[in-house]
XYZ file of N, CA and C in Angstrom:
357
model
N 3.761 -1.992 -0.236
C 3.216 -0.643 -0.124
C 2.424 -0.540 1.184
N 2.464 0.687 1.918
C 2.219 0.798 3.006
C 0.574 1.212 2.427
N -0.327 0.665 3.921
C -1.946 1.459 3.528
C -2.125 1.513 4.920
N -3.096 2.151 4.987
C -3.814 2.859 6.247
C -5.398 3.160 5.748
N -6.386 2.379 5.824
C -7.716 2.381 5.351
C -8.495 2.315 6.338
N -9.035 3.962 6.324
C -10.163 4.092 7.179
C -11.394 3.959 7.024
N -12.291 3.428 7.627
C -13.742 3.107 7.358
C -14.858 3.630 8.737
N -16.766 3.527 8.666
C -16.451 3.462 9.678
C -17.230 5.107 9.454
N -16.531 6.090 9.019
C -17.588 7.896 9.038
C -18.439 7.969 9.338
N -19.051 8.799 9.417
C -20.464 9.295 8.935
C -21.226 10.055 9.708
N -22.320 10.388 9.625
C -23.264 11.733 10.281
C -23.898 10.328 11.291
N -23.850 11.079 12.359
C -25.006 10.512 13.477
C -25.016 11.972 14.512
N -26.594 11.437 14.994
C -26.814 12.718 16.041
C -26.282 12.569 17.543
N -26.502 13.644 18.221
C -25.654 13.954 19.426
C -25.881 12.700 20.048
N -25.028 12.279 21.109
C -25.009 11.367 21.779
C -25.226 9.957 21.541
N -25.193 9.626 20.107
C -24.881 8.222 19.285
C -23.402 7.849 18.979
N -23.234 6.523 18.121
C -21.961 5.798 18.569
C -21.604 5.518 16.985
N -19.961 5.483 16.608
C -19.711 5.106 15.845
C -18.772 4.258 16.020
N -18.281 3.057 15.241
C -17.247 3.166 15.234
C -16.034 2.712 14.110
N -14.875 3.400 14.445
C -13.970 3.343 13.060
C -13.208 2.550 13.212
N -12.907 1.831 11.729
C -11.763 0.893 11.703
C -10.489 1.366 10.695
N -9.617 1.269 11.228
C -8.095 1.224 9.911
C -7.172 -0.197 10.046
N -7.727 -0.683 8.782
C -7.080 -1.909 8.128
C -6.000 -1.252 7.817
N -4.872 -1.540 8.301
C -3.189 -1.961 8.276
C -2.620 -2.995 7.369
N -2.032 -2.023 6.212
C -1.204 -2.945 5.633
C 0.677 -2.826 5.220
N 1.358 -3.818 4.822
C 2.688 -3.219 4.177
C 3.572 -3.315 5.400
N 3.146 -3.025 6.501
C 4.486 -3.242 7.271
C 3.669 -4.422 8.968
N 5.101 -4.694 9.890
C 4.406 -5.288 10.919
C 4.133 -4.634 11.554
N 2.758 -5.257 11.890
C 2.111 -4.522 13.075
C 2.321 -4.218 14.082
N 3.192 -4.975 14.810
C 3.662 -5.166 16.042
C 4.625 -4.367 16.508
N 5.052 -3.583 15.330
C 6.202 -2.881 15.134
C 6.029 -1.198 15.461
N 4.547 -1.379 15.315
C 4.159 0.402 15.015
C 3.064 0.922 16.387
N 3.428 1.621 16.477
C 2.112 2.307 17.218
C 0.890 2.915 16.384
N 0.215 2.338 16.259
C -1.283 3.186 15.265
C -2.087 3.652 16.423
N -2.641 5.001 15.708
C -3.296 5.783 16.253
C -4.489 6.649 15.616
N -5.310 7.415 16.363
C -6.169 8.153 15.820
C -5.753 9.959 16.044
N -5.312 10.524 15.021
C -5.692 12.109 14.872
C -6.850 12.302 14.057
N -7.471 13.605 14.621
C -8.482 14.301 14.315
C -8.149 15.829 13.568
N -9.039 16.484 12.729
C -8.901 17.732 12.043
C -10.416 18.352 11.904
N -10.564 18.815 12.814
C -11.691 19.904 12.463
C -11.417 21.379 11.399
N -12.763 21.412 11.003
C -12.149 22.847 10.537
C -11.902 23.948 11.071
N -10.656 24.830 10.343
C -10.040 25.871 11.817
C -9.395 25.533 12.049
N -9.121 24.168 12.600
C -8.337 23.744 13.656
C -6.961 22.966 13.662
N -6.435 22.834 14.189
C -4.875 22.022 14.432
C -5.487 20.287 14.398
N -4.348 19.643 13.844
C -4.742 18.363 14.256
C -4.334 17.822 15.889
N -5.280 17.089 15.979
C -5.453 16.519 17.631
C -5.133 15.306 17.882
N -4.195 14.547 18.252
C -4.079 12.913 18.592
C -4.602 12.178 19.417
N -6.166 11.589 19.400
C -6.973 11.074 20.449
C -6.677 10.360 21.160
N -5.568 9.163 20.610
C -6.248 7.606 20.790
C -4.560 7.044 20.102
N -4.138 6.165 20.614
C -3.047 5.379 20.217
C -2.803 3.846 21.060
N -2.763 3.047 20.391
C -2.361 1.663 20.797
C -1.079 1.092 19.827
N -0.664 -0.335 21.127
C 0.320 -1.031 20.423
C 0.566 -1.787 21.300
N 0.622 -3.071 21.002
C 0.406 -4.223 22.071
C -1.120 -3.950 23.096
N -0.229 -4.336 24.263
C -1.670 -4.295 24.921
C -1.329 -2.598 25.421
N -0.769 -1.385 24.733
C 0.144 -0.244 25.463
C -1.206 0.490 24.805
N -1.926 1.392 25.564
C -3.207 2.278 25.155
C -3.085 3.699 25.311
N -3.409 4.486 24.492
C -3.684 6.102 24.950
C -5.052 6.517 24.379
N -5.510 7.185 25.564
C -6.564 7.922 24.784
C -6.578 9.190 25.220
N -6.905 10.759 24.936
C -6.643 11.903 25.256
C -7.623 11.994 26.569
N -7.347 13.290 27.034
C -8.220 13.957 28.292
C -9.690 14.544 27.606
N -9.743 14.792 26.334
C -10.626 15.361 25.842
C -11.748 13.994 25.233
N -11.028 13.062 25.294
C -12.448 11.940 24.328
C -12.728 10.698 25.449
N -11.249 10.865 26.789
C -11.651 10.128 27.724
C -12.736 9.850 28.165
N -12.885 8.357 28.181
C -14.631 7.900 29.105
C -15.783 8.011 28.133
N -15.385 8.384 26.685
C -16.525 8.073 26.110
C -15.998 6.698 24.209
N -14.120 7.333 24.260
C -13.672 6.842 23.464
C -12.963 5.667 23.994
N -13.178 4.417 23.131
C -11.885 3.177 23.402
C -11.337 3.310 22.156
N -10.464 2.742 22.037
C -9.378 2.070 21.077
C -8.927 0.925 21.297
N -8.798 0.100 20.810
C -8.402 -1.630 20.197
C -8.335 -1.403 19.236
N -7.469 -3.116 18.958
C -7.023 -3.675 17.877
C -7.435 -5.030 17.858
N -7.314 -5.698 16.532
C -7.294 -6.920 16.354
C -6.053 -7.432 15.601
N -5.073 -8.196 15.898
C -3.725 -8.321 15.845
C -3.893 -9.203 14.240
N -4.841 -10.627 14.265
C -5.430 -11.127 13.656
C -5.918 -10.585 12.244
N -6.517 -9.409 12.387
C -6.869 -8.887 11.225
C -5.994 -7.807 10.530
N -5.010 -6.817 11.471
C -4.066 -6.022 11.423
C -4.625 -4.381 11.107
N -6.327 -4.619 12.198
C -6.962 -3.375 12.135
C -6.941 -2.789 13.900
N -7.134 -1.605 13.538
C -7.150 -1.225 14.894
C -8.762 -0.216 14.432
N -9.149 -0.024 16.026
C -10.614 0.482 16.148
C -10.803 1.547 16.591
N -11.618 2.094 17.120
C -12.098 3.495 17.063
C -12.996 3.696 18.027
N -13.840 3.112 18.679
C -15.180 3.391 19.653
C -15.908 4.140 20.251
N -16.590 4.645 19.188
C -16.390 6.426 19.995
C -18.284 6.414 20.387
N -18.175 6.929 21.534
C -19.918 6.955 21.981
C -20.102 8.114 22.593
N -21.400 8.176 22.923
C -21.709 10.245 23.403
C -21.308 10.813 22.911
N -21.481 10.533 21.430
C -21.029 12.065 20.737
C -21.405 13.276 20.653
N -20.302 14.220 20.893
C -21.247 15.712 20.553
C -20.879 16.183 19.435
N -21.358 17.584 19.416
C -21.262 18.609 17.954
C -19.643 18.203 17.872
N -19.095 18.936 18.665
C -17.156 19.085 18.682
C -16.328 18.001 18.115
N -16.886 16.769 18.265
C -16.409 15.995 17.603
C -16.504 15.550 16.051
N -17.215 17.017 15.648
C -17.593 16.470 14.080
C -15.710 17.123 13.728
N -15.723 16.196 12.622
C -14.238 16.678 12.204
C -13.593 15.189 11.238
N -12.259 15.563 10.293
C -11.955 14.314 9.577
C -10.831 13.775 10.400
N -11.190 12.186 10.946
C -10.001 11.236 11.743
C -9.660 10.615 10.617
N -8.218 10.857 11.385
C -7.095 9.739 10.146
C -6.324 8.652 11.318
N -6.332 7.805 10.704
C -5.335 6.631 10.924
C -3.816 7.138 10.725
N -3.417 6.480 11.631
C -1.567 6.962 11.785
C -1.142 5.977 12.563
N 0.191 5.591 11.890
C 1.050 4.649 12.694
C 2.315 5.150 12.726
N 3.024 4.783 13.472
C 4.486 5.501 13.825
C 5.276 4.224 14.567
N 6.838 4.033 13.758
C 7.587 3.000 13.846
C 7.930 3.096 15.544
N 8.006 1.860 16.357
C 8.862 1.627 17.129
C 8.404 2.800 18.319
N 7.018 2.720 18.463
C 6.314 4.325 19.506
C 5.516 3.223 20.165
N 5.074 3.665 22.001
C 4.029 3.184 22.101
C 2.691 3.883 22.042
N 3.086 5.225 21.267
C 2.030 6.477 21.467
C 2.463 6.891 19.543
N 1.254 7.299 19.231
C 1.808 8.173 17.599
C 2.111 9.687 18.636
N 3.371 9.954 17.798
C 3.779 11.366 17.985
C 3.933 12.111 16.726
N 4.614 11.645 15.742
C 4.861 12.278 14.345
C 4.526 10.912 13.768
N 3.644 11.019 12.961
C 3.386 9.475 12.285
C 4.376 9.449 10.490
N 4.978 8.211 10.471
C 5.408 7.935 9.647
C 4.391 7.518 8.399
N 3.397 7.143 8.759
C 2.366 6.594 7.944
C 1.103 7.762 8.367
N 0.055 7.934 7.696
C -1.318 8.824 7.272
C -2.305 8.276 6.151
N -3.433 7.360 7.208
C -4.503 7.375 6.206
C -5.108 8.620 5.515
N -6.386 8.388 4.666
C -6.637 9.503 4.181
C -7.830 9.998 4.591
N -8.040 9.361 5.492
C -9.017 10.110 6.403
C -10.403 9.882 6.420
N -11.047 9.773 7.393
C -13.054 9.766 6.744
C -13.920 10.715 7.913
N -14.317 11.403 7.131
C -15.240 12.344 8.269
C -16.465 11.868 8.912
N -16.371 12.249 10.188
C -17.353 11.965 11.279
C -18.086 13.500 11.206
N -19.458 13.330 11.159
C -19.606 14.673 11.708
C -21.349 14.735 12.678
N -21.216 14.948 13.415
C -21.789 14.985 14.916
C -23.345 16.234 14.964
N -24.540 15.646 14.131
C -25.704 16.984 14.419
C -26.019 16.882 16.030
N -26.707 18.114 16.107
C -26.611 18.354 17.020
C -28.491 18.165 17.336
């Protein structure tokens, strides 16, 4: 059975750091591109952040304040998100997508844990 377990949420104020993890399970790792989308309310979902191997994306919008890694070892990938503002309050999900070096349509969807950003 496939999992995608996000950890890692929670309220912090402007310009503090969190960061999230999704433990990967059920399929190889090596195989998938995992990534981070976001869902504010209102809003469309957003794809921040994607790794696979040493292959990295992170958007124009979380650039320079967000990283992403993995640990191959544990079969989690990370989250690093610092300077946060209000805008970034919203629920990130974990997503992996077969045989991508970027998530585009994810085959897999954690269930998500909300970050949300006072101001």
């Amino acid at each position: 059975e496939v999992q995608l377990v996000e950890s890692g949420g929670g309220l912090v104020q402007a310009g503090g750091s969190l960061r999230l993890s999704c433990a990967a399970s059920g399929f190889t790792f090596d195989d998938y591109a995992i990534g981070w989308f976001r869902q504010a309310p209102g809003k469309g979902r957003e794809g921040i952040a994607s790794i696979r191997s040493s292959s990295t994306y992170v958007a124009d919008s979380v650039k320079g304040r967000f990283t992403i890694s993995s640990d191959k070892a544990k079969n989690t990938v990370y989250l690093q998100m610092n300077s946060l503002k209000p805008e970034d309050t919203a629920v990130y999900y974990c997503a992996a997508e077969f045989g991508r070096s970027k998530v585009h349509l994810p085959d897999y969807l954690g269930q998500g844990t909300q970050v949300t950003v006072s101001s």
